[in-house]
CSV table of N, CA and C in Angstrom, one decimal:
chain,number,residue,atom,x,y,z
A,24,MET,N,189.0,91.1,135.7
A,24,MET,CA,189.1,91.5,137.0
A,24,MET,C,188.8,93.0,137.0
A,25,ASP,N,188.0,93.5,137.9
A,25,ASP,CA,187.7,94.9,138.0
A,25,ASP,C,188.3,95.6,139.3
A,26,PHE,N,188.8,96.8,139.1
A,26,PHE,CA,189.4,97.5,140.2
A,26,PHE,C,188.7,98.9,140.3
A,27,CYS,N,188.6,99.3,141.6
A,27,CYS,CA,188.0,100.6,141.8
A,27,CYS,C,189.1,101.7,141.7
A,28,VAL,N,189.0,102.6,140.8
A,28,VAL,CA,190.0,103.6,140.7
A,28,VAL,C,189.6,104.8,141.5
A,29,TYR,N,188.3,105.1,141.6
A,29,TYR,CA,187.7,106.2,142.3
A,29,TYR,C,186.3,105.9,142.7
A,30,GLU,N,185.9,106.3,143.9
A,30,GLU,CA,184.6,106.2,144.4
A,30,GLU,C,184.3,107.3,145.4
A,31,GLN,N,183.1,107.9,145.3
A,31,GLN,CA,182.7,108.9,146.2
A,31,GLN,C,181.1,109.0,146.2
A,32,TYR,N,180.6,109.3,147.4
A,32,TYR,CA,179.1,109.4,147.5
A,32,TYR,C,178.8,110.9,147.7
A,33,PHE,N,177.7,111.3,147.1
A,33,PHE,CA,177.3,112.7,147.1
A,33,PHE,C,175.8,112.8,147.4
A,34,ALA,N,175.4,113.9,147.9
A,34,ALA,CA,173.9,114.2,148.0
A,34,ALA,C,173.5,114.3,146.5
A,35,ALA,N,172.2,114.0,146.3
A,35,ALA,CA,171.7,114.0,144.9
A,35,ALA,C,170.2,114.1,145.0
A,36,ARG,N,169.6,114.2,143.8
A,36,ARG,CA,168.1,114.1,143.8
A,36,ARG,C,167.7,113.4,142.5
A,37,HIS,N,166.8,112.4,142.7
A,37,HIS,CA,166.3,111.7,141.6
A,37,HIS,C,164.9,111.2,142.0
A,38,PRO,N,163.9,111.4,141.2
A,38,PRO,CA,162.5,111.0,141.6
A,38,PRO,C,162.3,109.6,141.8
A,39,GLY,N,163.2,108.7,141.3
A,39,GLY,CA,163.2,107.3,141.6
A,39,GLY,C,162.0,106.6,141.0
A,40,ASN,N,161.9,105.3,141.4
A,40,ASN,CA,160.8,104.5,140.9
A,40,ASN,C,159.8,104.4,142.1
A,41,GLY,N,159.2,105.5,142.4
A,41,GLY,CA,158.3,105.6,143.6
A,41,GLY,C,159.0,106.0,144.9
A,42,THR,N,160.3,106.1,144.9
A,42,THR,CA,161.0,106.5,146.1
A,42,THR,C,162.0,107.5,145.7
A,43,LEU,N,161.9,108.7,146.4
A,43,LEU,CA,162.9,109.8,146.1
A,43,LEU,C,164.3,109.3,146.5
A,44,ARG,N,165.2,109.5,145.6
A,44,ARG,CA,166.6,109.2,145.8
A,44,ARG,C,167.4,110.5,146.2
A,45,ARG,N,168.1,110.4,147.3
A,45,ARG,CA,168.8,111.6,147.9
A,45,ARG,C,170.3,111.4,147.9
A,46,GLY,N,170.8,110.3,147.4
A,46,GLY,CA,172.2,110.1,147.3
A,46,GLY,C,172.6,109.4,146.0
A,47,VAL,N,173.9,109.5,145.7
A,47,VAL,CA,174.4,108.9,144.5
A,47,VAL,C,175.8,108.4,144.8
A,48,ARG,N,176.2,107.2,144.2
A,48,ARG,CA,177.5,106.7,144.3
A,48,ARG,C,178.1,107.0,142.9
A,49,ALA,N,179.2,107.7,142.9
A,49,ALA,CA,180.0,108.0,141.6
A,49,ALA,C,181.2,107.2,141.6
A,50,ALA,N,181.5,106.5,140.5
A,50,ALA,CA,182.7,105.6,140.5
A,50,ALA,C,183.3,105.6,139.2
A,51,LEU,N,184.6,105.3,139.2
A,51,LEU,CA,185.4,105.0,138.0
A,51,LEU,C,186.1,103.7,138.3
A,52,THR,N,185.8,102.7,137.4
A,52,THR,CA,186.4,101.4,137.6
A,52,THR,C,187.3,101.0,136.4
A,53,ALA,N,188.3,100.2,136.6
A,53,ALA,CA,189.1,99.7,135.6
A,53,ALA,C,188.9,98.2,135.5
A,54,GLY,N,188.7,97.7,134.3
A,54,GLY,CA,188.5,96.3,134.1
A,54,GLY,C,189.6,95.7,133.2
A,55,THR,N,190.2,94.7,133.6
A,55,THR,CA,191.3,94.1,132.9
A,55,THR,C,191.0,92.6,132.6
A,56,GLY,N,191.5,92.2,131.5
A,56,GLY,CA,191.4,90.7,131.1
A,56,GLY,C,191.7,90.5,129.7
A,57,GLY,N,192.4,89.5,129.4
A,57,GLY,CA,192.7,89.1,128.0
A,57,GLY,C,193.6,90.2,127.3
A,58,GLY,N,194.5,90.9,128.1
A,58,GLY,CA,195.3,91.9,127.5
A,58,GLY,C,194.6,93.2,127.2
A,59,MET,N,193.4,93.4,127.7
A,59,MET,CA,192.6,94.6,127.4
A,59,MET,C,192.4,95.3,128.7
A,60,ILE,N,192.3,96.7,128.6
A,60,ILE,CA,191.9,97.5,129.7
A,60,ILE,C,190.7,98.3,129.3
A,61,ARG,N,189.8,98.5,130.3
A,61,ARG,CA,188.5,99.2,130.1
A,61,ARG,C,188.3,100.1,131.3
A,62,TYR,N,188.0,101.4,131.1
A,62,TYR,CA,187.7,102.3,132.2
A,62,TYR,C,186.2,102.7,132.0
A,63,GLU,N,185.4,102.6,133.1
A,63,GLU,CA,184.0,102.9,133.0
A,63,GLU,C,183.6,103.8,134.2
A,64,ALA,N,182.9,104.9,133.8
A,64,ALA,CA,182.3,105.8,134.8
A,64,ALA,C,180.9,105.3,135.1
A,65,SER,N,180.5,105.4,136.4
A,65,SER,CA,179.1,104.9,136.7
A,65,SER,C,178.5,105.8,137.8
A,66,LEU,N,177.2,105.9,137.8
A,66,LEU,CA,176.4,106.5,138.9
A,66,LEU,C,175.3,105.6,139.3
A,67,SER,N,175.1,105.5,140.6
A,67,SER,CA,174.0,104.7,141.1
A,67,SER,C,173.2,105.5,142.2
A,68,PHE,N,172.0,106.0,141.9
A,68,PHE,CA,171.2,106.7,142.8
A,68,PHE,C,170.6,105.8,143.9
A,69,PHE,N,170.6,106.3,145.1
A,69,PHE,CA,170.0,105.5,146.2
A,69,PHE,C,169.2,106.3,147.1
A,70,PRO,N,168.3,105.7,147.9
A,70,PRO,CA,167.3,106.4,148.7
A,70,PRO,C,167.8,107.4,149.8
A,71,ARG,N,168.8,107.0,150.5
A,71,ARG,CA,169.4,107.8,151.6
A,71,ARG,C,168.3,108.4,152.5
A,72,GLU,N,167.6,107.5,153.2
A,72,GLU,CA,166.5,108.0,154.1
A,72,GLU,C,167.0,108.6,155.4
A,73,ASP,N,168.2,108.4,155.8
A,73,ASP,CA,168.8,109.1,156.9
A,73,ASP,C,170.3,109.1,156.7
A,74,ALA,N,171.0,109.8,157.7
A,74,ALA,CA,172.5,110.0,157.5
A,74,ALA,C,173.3,108.7,157.5
A,75,GLU,N,172.8,107.6,158.0
A,75,GLU,CA,173.5,106.3,158.0
A,75,GLU,C,173.1,105.4,156.8
A,76,ASP,N,172.1,105.8,156.0
A,76,ASP,CA,171.6,105.0,155.0
A,76,ASP,C,172.4,105.1,153.7
A,77,PHE,N,173.2,104.0,153.4
A,77,PHE,CA,174.0,103.9,152.2
A,77,PHE,C,173.6,102.7,151.4
A,78,ARG,N,172.3,102.3,151.5
A,78,ARG,CA,171.9,101.1,150.7
A,78,ARG,C,171.9,101.4,149.2
A,79,ILE,N,172.8,100.8,148.5
A,79,ILE,CA,172.9,101.1,147.1
A,79,ILE,C,171.9,100.2,146.3
A,80,SER,N,171.0,100.8,145.6
A,80,SER,CA,170.0,100.1,144.8
A,80,SER,C,170.5,100.1,143.3
A,81,CYS,N,170.2,99.1,142.6
A,81,CYS,CA,170.7,99.0,141.2
A,81,CYS,C,169.6,99.4,140.2
A,82,ASP,N,168.5,99.9,140.6
A,82,ASP,CA,167.4,100.2,139.6
A,82,ASP,C,167.6,101.5,138.9
A,83,ILE,N,168.4,102.4,139.5
A,83,ILE,CA,168.6,103.7,138.8
A,83,ILE,C,170.2,103.8,138.7
A,84,PHE,N,170.7,103.2,137.6
A,84,PHE,CA,172.1,103.1,137.4
A,84,PHE,C,172.4,103.5,136.0
A,85,GLY,N,173.5,104.2,135.8
A,85,GLY,CA,173.9,104.5,134.4
A,85,GLY,C,175.4,104.5,134.4
A,86,SER,N,176.0,104.1,133.2
A,86,SER,CA,177.4,104.1,133.1
A,86,SER,C,177.8,104.4,131.7
A,87,ARG,N,179.1,104.7,131.5
A,87,ARG,CA,179.7,105.0,130.2
A,87,ARG,C,181.1,104.5,130.2
A,88,ILE,N,181.4,103.8,129.1
A,88,ILE,CA,182.8,103.3,128.9
A,88,ILE,C,183.6,104.5,128.4
A,89,LEU,N,184.7,104.9,129.1
A,89,LEU,CA,185.5,106.0,128.7
A,89,LEU,C,186.7,105.7,127.9
A,90,TYR,N,187.2,104.4,128.0
A,90,TYR,CA,188.4,104.0,127.3
A,90,TYR,C,188.4,102.5,127.3
A,91,GLU,N,188.7,101.9,126.1
A,91,GLU,CA,188.8,100.5,126.0
A,91,GLU,C,189.8,100.2,124.9
A,92,ALA,N,190.9,99.5,125.2
A,92,ALA,CA,192.0,99.2,124.2
A,92,ALA,C,192.9,98.1,124.8
A,93,LYS,N,193.8,97.6,124.0
A,93,LYS,CA,194.8,96.7,124.4
A,93,LYS,C,195.7,97.4,125.4
A,94,GLY,N,196.1,96.7,126.4
A,94,GLY,CA,197.1,97.4,127.3
A,94,GLY,C,196.8,97.0,128.7
A,95,ARG,N,197.3,97.8,129.6
A,95,ARG,CA,197.1,97.6,131.1
A,95,ARG,C,196.9,99.0,131.7
A,96,ARG,N,196.7,98.9,133.1
A,96,ARG,CA,196.4,100.1,133.8
A,96,ARG,C,197.5,101.1,133.7
A,97,SER,N,197.2,102.4,133.7
A,97,SER,CA,198.2,103.4,133.6
A,97,SER,C,197.8,104.6,134.5
A,98,GLY,N,198.7,104.9,135.4
A,98,GLY,CA,198.5,106.0,136.3
A,98,GLY,C,198.2,107.3,135.6
A,99,LYS,N,199.0,107.6,134.5
A,99,LYS,CA,198.8,108.8,133.7
A,99,LYS,C,197.4,108.8,133.1
A,100,ARG,N,197.0,107.7,132.6
A,100,ARG,CA,195.7,107.7,131.9
A,100,ARG,C,194.6,107.9,133.0
A,101,GLU,N,194.7,107.2,134.1
A,101,GLU,CA,193.7,107.3,135.2
A,101,GLU,C,193.6,108.8,135.7
A,102,ALA,N,194.8,109.5,135.8
A,102,ALA,CA,194.8,110.9,136.3
A,102,ALA,C,194.0,111.7,135.3
A,103,ALA,N,194.3,111.5,134.0
A,103,ALA,CA,193.6,112.3,132.9
A,103,ALA,C,192.1,112.0,133.0
A,104,LEU,N,191.7,110.7,133.1
A,104,LEU,CA,190.3,110.4,133.2
A,104,LEU,C,189.6,111.0,134.4
A,105,LEU,N,190.3,111.0,135.5
A,105,LEU,CA,189.7,111.6,136.8
A,105,LEU,C,189.5,113.1,136.6
A,106,GLU,N,190.4,113.8,135.9
A,106,GLU,CA,190.2,115.2,135.7
A,106,GLU,C,188.9,115.6,134.9
A,107,GLY,N,188.5,114.7,134.0
A,107,GLY,CA,187.3,115.0,133.2
A,107,GLY,C,186.1,114.3,133.6
A,108,LEU,N,186.0,113.8,134.8
A,108,LEU,CA,184.9,112.9,135.2
A,108,LEU,C,183.6,113.7,135.4
A,109,ARG,N,183.6,114.8,136.1
A,109,ARG,CA,182.4,115.5,136.5
A,109,ARG,C,181.4,115.8,135.3
A,110,PRO,N,181.9,116.3,134.2
A,110,PRO,CA,181.0,116.5,133.1
A,110,PRO,C,180.4,115.2,132.6
A,111,VAL,N,181.2,114.1,132.6
A,111,VAL,CA,180.6,112.8,132.2
A,111,VAL,C,179.5,112.3,133.2
A,112,PHE,N,179.8,112.5,134.5
A,112,PHE,CA,178.8,112.1,135.5
A,112,PHE,C,177.6,113.0,135.3
A,113,ASP,N,177.7,114.3,135.0
A,113,ASP,CA,176.6,115.1,134.8
A,113,ASP,C,175.7,114.7,133.7
A,114,GLU,N,176.4,114.2,132.6
A,114,GLU,CA,175.6,113.7,131.4
A,114,GLU,C,174.9,112.4,131.8
A,115,ILE,N,175.5,111.5,132.5
A,115,ILE,CA,174.8,110.3,132.9
A,115,ILE,C,173.7,110.6,133.8
A,116,ALA,N,173.8,111.5,134.8
A,116,ALA,CA,172.8,111.9,135.7
A,116,ALA,C,171.6,112.5,134.9
A,117,ALA,N,171.9,113.4,133.9
A,117,ALA,CA,170.8,114.0,133.1
A,117,ALA,C,170.1,113.0,132.3
A,118,GLU,N,170.8,112.0,131.8
A,118,GLU,CA,170.1,110.9,131.0
A,118,GLU,C,169.2,110.1,131.9
A,119,LEU,N,169.6,110.0,133.2
A,119,LEU,CA,168.7,109.2,134.1
A,119,LEU,C,167.6,110.1,134.7
A,120,GLY,N,167.7,111.4,134.5
A,120,GLY,CA,166.7,112.3,135.1
A,120,GLY,C,167.0,112.7,136.5
A,121,GLY,N,168.3,112.7,136.9
A,121,GLY,CA,168.7,113.1,138.3
A,121,GLY,C,169.7,114.2,138.3
A,122,GLU,N,170.1,114.6,139.5
A,122,GLU,CA,171.0,115.7,139.7
A,122,GLU,C,172.0,115.3,140.8
A,123,VAL,N,173.3,115.6,140.6
A,123,VAL,CA,174.3,115.4,141.7
A,123,VAL,C,174.7,116.7,142.3
A,124,PHE,N,174.7,116.8,143.6
A,124,PHE,CA,175.2,118.0,144.3
A,124,PHE,C,176.6,117.9,144.7
A,125,TRP,N,177.5,118.3,143.8
A,125,TRP,CA,178.9,118.1,143.9
A,125,TRP,C,179.5,118.8,145.1
A,126,ASP,N,178.9,119.8,145.6
A,126,ASP,CA,179.4,120.6,146.8
A,126,ASP,C,178.9,119.9,148.1
A,127,GLU,N,178.2,118.8,148.0
A,127,GLU,CA,177.7,118.1,149.2
A,127,GLU,C,178.2,116.6,149.2
A,128,PRO,N,179.5,116.4,149.4
A,128,PRO,CA,180.0,115.0,149.5
A,128,PRO,C,179.5,114.3,150.8
A,129,LEU,N,179.1,113.1,150.7
A,129,LEU,CA,178.7,112.3,151.9
A,129,LEU,C,179.8,111.6,152.5
A,130,ILE,N,180.8,111.2,151.8
A,130,ILE,CA,182.1,110.6,152.3
A,130,ILE,C,183.2,111.2,151.5
A,131,ALA,N,184.4,111.0,152.0
A,131,ALA,CA,185.6,111.5,151.3
A,131,ALA,C,185.9,110.5,150.1
A,132,ALA,N,186.5,111.1,149.1
A,132,ALA,CA,186.8,110.2,147.9
A,132,ALA,C,187.8,109.1,148.3
A,133,ARG,N,187.5,107.9,147.7
A,133,ARG,CA,188.4,106.8,147.8
A,133,ARG,C,189.1,106.5,146.5
A,134,TYR,N,190.4,106.3,146.6
A,134,TYR,CA,191.1,105.9,145.4
A,134,TYR,C,191.8,104.6,145.6
A,135,GLY,N,191.9,103.8,144.5
A,135,GLY,CA,192.4,102.5,144.7
A,135,GLY,C,193.3,102.0,143.5
């Protein structure tokens, strides 16, 4: 079972697959099952052709497992992971050939 720990949308730039991507969804998810916990950071660039366009495409997506071990969700662990997310997201964006504009959020952060 997967849980959204953090999600936020930002302005971004990625040349895309023939379509310029102007937005990105940044997320931290927690996956549980079989006595294991896994935290994964992910970015998904999307076209954002106008202010109402939040169509998430899956063709320019990157992720990184940040933690995986026996156990369960931990508020302390999640807080620590959230503090160090931006550099991880920047690395993922660079690997994909894109850029995230952190000072231009498109929606407020959601925590769950």
